[in-house]
mmCIF file of C-alpha atoms and ligand atoms in Angstrom:
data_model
loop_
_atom_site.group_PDB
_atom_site.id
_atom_site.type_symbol
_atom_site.label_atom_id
_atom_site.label_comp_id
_atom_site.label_asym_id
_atom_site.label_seq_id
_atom_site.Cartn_x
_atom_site.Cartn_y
_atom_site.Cartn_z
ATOM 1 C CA UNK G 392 114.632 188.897 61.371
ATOM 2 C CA UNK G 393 118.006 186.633 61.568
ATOM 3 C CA UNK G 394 120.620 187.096 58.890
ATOM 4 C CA UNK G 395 120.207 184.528 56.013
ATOM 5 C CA UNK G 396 123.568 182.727 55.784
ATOM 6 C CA UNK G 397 125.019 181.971 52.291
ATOM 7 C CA UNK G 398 127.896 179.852 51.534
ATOM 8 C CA UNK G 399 130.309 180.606 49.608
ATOM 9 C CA UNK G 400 132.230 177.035 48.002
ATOM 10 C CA UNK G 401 135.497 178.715 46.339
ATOM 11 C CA UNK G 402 139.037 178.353 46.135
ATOM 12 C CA UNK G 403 139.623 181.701 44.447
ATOM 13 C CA UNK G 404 140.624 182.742 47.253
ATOM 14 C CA UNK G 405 140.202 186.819 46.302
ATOM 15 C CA UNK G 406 137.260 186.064 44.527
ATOM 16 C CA UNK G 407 135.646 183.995 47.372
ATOM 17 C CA UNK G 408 136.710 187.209 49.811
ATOM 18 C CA UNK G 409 134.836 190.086 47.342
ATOM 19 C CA UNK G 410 131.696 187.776 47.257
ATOM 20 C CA UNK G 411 131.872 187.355 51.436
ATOM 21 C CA UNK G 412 132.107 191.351 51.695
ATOM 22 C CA UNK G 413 129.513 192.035 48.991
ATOM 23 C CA UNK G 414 126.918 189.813 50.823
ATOM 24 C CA UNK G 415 127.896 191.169 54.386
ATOM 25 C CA UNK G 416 126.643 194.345 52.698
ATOM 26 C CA UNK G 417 124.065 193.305 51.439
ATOM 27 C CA UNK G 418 123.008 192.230 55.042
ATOM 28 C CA UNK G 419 123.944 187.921 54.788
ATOM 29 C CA UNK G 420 125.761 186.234 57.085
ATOM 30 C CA UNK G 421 128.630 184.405 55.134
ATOM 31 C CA UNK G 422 130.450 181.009 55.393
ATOM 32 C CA UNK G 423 133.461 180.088 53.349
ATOM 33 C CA UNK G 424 134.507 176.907 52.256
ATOM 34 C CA UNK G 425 137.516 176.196 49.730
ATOM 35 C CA UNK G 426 137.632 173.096 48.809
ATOM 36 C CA UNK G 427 134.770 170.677 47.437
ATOM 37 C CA UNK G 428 134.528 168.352 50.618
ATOM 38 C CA UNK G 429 134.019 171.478 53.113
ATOM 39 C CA UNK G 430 131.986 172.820 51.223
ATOM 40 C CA UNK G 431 129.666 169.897 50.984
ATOM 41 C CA UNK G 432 130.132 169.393 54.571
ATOM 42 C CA UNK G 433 128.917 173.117 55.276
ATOM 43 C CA UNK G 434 126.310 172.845 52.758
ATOM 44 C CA UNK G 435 124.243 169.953 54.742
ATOM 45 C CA UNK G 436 124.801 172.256 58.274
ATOM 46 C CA UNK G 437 121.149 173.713 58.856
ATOM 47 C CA UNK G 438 122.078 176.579 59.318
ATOM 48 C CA UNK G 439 122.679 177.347 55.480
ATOM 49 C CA UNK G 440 120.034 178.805 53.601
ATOM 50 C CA UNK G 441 121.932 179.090 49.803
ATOM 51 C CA UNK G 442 124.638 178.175 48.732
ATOM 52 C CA UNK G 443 127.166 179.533 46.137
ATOM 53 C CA UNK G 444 129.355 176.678 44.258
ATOM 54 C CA UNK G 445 132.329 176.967 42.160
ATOM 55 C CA UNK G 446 132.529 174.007 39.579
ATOM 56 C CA UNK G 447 136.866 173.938 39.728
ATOM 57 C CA UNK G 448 137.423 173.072 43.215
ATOM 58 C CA UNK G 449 140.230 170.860 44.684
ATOM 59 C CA UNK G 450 138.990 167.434 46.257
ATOM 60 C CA UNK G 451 136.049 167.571 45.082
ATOM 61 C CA UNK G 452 134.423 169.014 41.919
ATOM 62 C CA UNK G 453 131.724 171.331 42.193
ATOM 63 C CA UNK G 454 129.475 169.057 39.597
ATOM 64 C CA UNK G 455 130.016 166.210 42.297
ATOM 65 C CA UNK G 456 129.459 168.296 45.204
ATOM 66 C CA UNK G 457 126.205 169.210 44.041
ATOM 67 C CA UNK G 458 125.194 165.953 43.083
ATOM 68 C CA UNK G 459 125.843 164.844 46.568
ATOM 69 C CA UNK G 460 124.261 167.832 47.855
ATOM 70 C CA UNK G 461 121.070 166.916 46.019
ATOM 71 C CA UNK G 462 121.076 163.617 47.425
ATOM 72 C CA UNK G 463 120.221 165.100 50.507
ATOM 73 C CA UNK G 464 118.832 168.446 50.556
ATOM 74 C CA UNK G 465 117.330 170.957 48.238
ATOM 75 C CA UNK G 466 119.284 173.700 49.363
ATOM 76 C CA UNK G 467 118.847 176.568 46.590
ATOM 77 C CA UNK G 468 122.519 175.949 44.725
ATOM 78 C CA UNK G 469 123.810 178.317 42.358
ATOM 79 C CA UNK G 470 127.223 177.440 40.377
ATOM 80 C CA UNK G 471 130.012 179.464 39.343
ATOM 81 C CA UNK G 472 131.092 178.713 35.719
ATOM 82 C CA UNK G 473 133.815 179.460 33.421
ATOM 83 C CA UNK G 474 133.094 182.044 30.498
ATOM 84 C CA UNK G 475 131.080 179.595 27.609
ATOM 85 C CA UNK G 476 131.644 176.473 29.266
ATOM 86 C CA UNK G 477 127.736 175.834 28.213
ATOM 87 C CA UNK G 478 128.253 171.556 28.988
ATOM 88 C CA UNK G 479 128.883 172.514 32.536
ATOM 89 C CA UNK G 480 125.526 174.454 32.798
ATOM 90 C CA UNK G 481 123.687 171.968 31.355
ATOM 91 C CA UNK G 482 125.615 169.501 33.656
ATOM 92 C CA UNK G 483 125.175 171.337 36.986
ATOM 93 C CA UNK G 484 121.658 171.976 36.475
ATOM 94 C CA UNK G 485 121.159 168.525 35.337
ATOM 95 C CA UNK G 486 122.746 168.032 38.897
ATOM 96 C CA UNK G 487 120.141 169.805 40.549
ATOM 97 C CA UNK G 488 121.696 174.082 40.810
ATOM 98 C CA UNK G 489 118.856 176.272 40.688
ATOM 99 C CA UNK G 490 121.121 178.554 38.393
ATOM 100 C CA UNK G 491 123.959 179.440 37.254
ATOM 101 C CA UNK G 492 126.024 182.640 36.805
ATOM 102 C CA UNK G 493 129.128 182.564 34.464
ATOM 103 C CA UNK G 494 132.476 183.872 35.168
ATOM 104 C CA UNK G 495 133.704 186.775 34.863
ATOM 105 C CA UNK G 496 130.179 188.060 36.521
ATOM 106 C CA UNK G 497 129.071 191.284 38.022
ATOM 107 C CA UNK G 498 128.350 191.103 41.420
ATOM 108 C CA UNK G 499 125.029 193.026 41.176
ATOM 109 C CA UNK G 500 123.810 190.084 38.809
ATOM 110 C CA UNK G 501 124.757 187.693 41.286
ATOM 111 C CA UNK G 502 122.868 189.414 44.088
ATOM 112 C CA UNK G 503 119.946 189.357 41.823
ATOM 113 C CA UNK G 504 119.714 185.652 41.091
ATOM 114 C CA UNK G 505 120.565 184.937 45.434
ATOM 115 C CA UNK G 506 117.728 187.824 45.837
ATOM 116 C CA UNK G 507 115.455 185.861 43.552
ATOM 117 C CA UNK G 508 115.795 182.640 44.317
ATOM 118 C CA UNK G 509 115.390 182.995 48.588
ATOM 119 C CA UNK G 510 112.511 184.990 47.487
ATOM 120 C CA UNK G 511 111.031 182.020 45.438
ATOM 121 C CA UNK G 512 112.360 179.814 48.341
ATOM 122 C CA UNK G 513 110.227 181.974 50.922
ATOM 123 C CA UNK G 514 113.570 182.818 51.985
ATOM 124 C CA UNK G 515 113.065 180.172 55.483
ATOM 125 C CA UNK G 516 116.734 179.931 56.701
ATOM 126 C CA UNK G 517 117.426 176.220 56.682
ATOM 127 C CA UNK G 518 116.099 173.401 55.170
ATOM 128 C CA UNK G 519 113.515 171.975 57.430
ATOM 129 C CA UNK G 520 112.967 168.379 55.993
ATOM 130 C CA UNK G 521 116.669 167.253 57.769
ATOM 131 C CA UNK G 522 117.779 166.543 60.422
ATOM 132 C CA UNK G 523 121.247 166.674 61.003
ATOM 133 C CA UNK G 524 123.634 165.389 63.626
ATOM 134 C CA UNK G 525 127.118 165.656 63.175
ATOM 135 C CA UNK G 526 127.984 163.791 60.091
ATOM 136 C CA UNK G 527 124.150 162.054 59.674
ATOM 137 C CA UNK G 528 121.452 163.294 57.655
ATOM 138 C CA UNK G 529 118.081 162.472 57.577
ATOM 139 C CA UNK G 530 115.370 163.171 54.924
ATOM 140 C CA UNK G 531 112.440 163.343 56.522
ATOM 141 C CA UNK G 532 110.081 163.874 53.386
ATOM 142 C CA UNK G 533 111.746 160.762 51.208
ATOM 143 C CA UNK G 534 112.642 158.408 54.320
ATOM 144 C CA UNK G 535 116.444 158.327 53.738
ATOM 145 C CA UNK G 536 119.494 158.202 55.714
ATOM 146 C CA UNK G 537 122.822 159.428 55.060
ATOM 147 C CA UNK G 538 126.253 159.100 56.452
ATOM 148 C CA UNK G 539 128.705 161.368 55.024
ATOM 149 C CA UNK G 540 126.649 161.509 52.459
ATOM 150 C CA UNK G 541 126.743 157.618 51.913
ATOM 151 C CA UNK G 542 123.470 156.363 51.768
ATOM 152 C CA UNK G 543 122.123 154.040 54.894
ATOM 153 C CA UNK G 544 119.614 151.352 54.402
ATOM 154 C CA UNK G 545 117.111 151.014 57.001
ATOM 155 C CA UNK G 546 113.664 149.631 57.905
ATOM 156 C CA UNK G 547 110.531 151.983 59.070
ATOM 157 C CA UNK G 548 111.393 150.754 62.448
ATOM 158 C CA UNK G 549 115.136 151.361 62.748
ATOM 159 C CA UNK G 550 114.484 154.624 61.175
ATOM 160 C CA UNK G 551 111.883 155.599 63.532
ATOM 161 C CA UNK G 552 114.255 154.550 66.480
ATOM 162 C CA UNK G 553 116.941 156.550 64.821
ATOM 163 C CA UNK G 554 115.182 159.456 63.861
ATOM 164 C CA UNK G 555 113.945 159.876 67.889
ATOM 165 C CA UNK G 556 117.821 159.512 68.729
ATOM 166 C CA UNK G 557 119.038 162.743 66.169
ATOM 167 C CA UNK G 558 115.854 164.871 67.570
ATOM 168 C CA UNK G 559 117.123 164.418 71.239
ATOM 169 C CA UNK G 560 120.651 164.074 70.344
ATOM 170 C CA UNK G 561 123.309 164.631 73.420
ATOM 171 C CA UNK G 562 120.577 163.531 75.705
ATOM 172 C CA UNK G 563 119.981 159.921 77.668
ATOM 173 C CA UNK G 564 117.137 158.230 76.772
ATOM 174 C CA UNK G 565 115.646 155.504 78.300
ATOM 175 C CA UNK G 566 114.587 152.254 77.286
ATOM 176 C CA UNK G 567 111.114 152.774 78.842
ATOM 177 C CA UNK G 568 111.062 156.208 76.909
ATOM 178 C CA UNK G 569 112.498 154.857 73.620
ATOM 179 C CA UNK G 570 109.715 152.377 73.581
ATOM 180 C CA UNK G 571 106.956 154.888 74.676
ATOM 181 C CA UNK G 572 107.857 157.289 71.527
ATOM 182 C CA UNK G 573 109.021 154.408 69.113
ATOM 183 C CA UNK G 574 107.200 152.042 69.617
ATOM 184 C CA UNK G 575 104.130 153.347 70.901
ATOM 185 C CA UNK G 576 101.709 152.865 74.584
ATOM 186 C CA UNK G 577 100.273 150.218 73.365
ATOM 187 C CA UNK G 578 103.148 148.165 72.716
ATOM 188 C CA UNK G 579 103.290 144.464 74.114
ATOM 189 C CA UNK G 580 106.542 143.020 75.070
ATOM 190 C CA UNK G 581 109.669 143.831 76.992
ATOM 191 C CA UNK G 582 112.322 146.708 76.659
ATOM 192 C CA UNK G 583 115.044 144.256 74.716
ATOM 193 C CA UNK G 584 113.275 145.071 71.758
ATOM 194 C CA UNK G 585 114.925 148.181 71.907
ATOM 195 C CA UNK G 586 118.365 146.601 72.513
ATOM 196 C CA UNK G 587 118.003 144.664 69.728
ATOM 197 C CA UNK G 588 116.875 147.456 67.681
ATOM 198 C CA UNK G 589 119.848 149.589 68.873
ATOM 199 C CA UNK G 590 122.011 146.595 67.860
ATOM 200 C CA UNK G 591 120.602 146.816 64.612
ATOM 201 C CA UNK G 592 121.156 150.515 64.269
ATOM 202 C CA UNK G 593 125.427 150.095 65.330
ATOM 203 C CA UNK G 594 125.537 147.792 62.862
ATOM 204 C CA UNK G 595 124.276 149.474 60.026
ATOM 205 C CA UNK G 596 125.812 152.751 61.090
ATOM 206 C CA UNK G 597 128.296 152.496 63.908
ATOM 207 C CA UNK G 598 129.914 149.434 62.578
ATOM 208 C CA UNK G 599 130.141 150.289 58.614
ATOM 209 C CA UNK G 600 131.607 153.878 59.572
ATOM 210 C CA UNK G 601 133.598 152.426 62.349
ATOM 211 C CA UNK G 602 132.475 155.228 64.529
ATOM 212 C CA UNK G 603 130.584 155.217 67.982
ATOM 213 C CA UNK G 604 127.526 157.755 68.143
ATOM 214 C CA UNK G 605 124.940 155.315 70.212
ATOM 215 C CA UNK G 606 126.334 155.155 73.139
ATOM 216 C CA UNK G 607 125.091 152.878 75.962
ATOM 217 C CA UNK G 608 124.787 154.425 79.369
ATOM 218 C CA UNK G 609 124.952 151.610 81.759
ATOM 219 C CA UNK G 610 122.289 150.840 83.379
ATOM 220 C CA UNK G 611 120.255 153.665 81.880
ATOM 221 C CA UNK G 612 119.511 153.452 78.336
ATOM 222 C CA UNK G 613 121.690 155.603 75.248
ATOM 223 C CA UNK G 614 122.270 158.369 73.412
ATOM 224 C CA UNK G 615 123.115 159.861 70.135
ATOM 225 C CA UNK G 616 126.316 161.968 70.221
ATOM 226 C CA UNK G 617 126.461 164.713 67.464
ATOM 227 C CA UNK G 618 129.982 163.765 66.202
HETATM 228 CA CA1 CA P 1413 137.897 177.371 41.210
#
């Protein structure tokens, strides 16, 4: 069985290092983030199958950070809060945490509630309704796009198009192929629907983020490049 990874969103620095060696040895894999914008970064990587969030965090705040979180995944979140600070409970799990363990805590409580929850979870290791590339998220159950956690409006088509770009991301596709798994065999009409379909796709993505992940490969067709 692979390691369940857990990540740990603290700035405590000494605190965030005695949670990282309790859950090596408790047999997790461990990532660290301290700041609020890595660690919602981290938290969207597939890879992650909890995650552990600190409400004080530099950047960005750990109520934010799960509310952002939420927009895109339902990662099992648990916060870290200060001793009686009972608004931020009701806060973060009005954000979406699946719990919350107050500070100072014993460490054997906060195995419990990880133990507990990934149990309830049917501890699967990443959250299978994404898909990620890079810095773009897609919710597969809901039918929503995300850049950095910004949400991207698109229609069934351009999200179909885009969606067959992230699962064969890093690889050229053709505009024969694109149409075949997009648009279907029994499609009438000519390949430029796909160029004007990519077109569509820079400019709600490419252009507002002024990046460049659909690449066209001359006289080939395009790919997706994960960031
Ligand atoms: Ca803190």
């Amino acid at each position: 069985m692979t390691k369940e990874r857990i990540l740990i969103v603290e700035d405590e620095i000494k605190l965030a290092r005695f949670i990282e060696l309790e859950l090596q040895h408790e047999g997790y894999d461990v990532a660290s983030a301290f700041d609020g914008r890595e660690g919602l970064r981290m938290a969207l990587q597939p890879d992650i199958a909890l995650v552990i969030l600190d409400i004080m965090l530099p950047v960005l705040n750990g109520m934010e950070v799960c509310r952002r979180i939420r927009q895109a995944s339902d990662i099992p979140i648990i916060m870290l809060t200060a001793r009686d600070e009972i608004m931020d409970k009701v806060m973060g799990l009005d954000r979406g945490a699946d719990d919350y363990i107050t500070k100072p805590f014993n460490i054997e409580e906060l195995l419990a509630r990880i133990r507990s929850i990934l149990k309830r979870r049917g501890s699967r290791p990443a959250d299978r309704r994404h898909l990620i590339a890079g810095d773009l998220a897609i919710d597969l159950e809901r039918y929503q796009v995300f850049y950095r956690q910004e949400p991207v409006e698109l229609t069934k088509r351009e999200f179909d198009l885009l969606k067959y770009l992230v699962e064969n991301q890093n690889i050229v596709l053709t505009r024969d192929i694109l149409l075949r798994e997009v648009w279907g065999y029994d499609y009438i009409g000519d390949t430029n629907v796909v160029d004007v379909y990519i077109r569509y796709l820079r400019s709600k993505i490419d252009q507002r983020f002024d990046i460049n992940i659909i690449r066209t490969v001359r006289g080939v067709g395009y790919i997706l490049e994960n960031g």
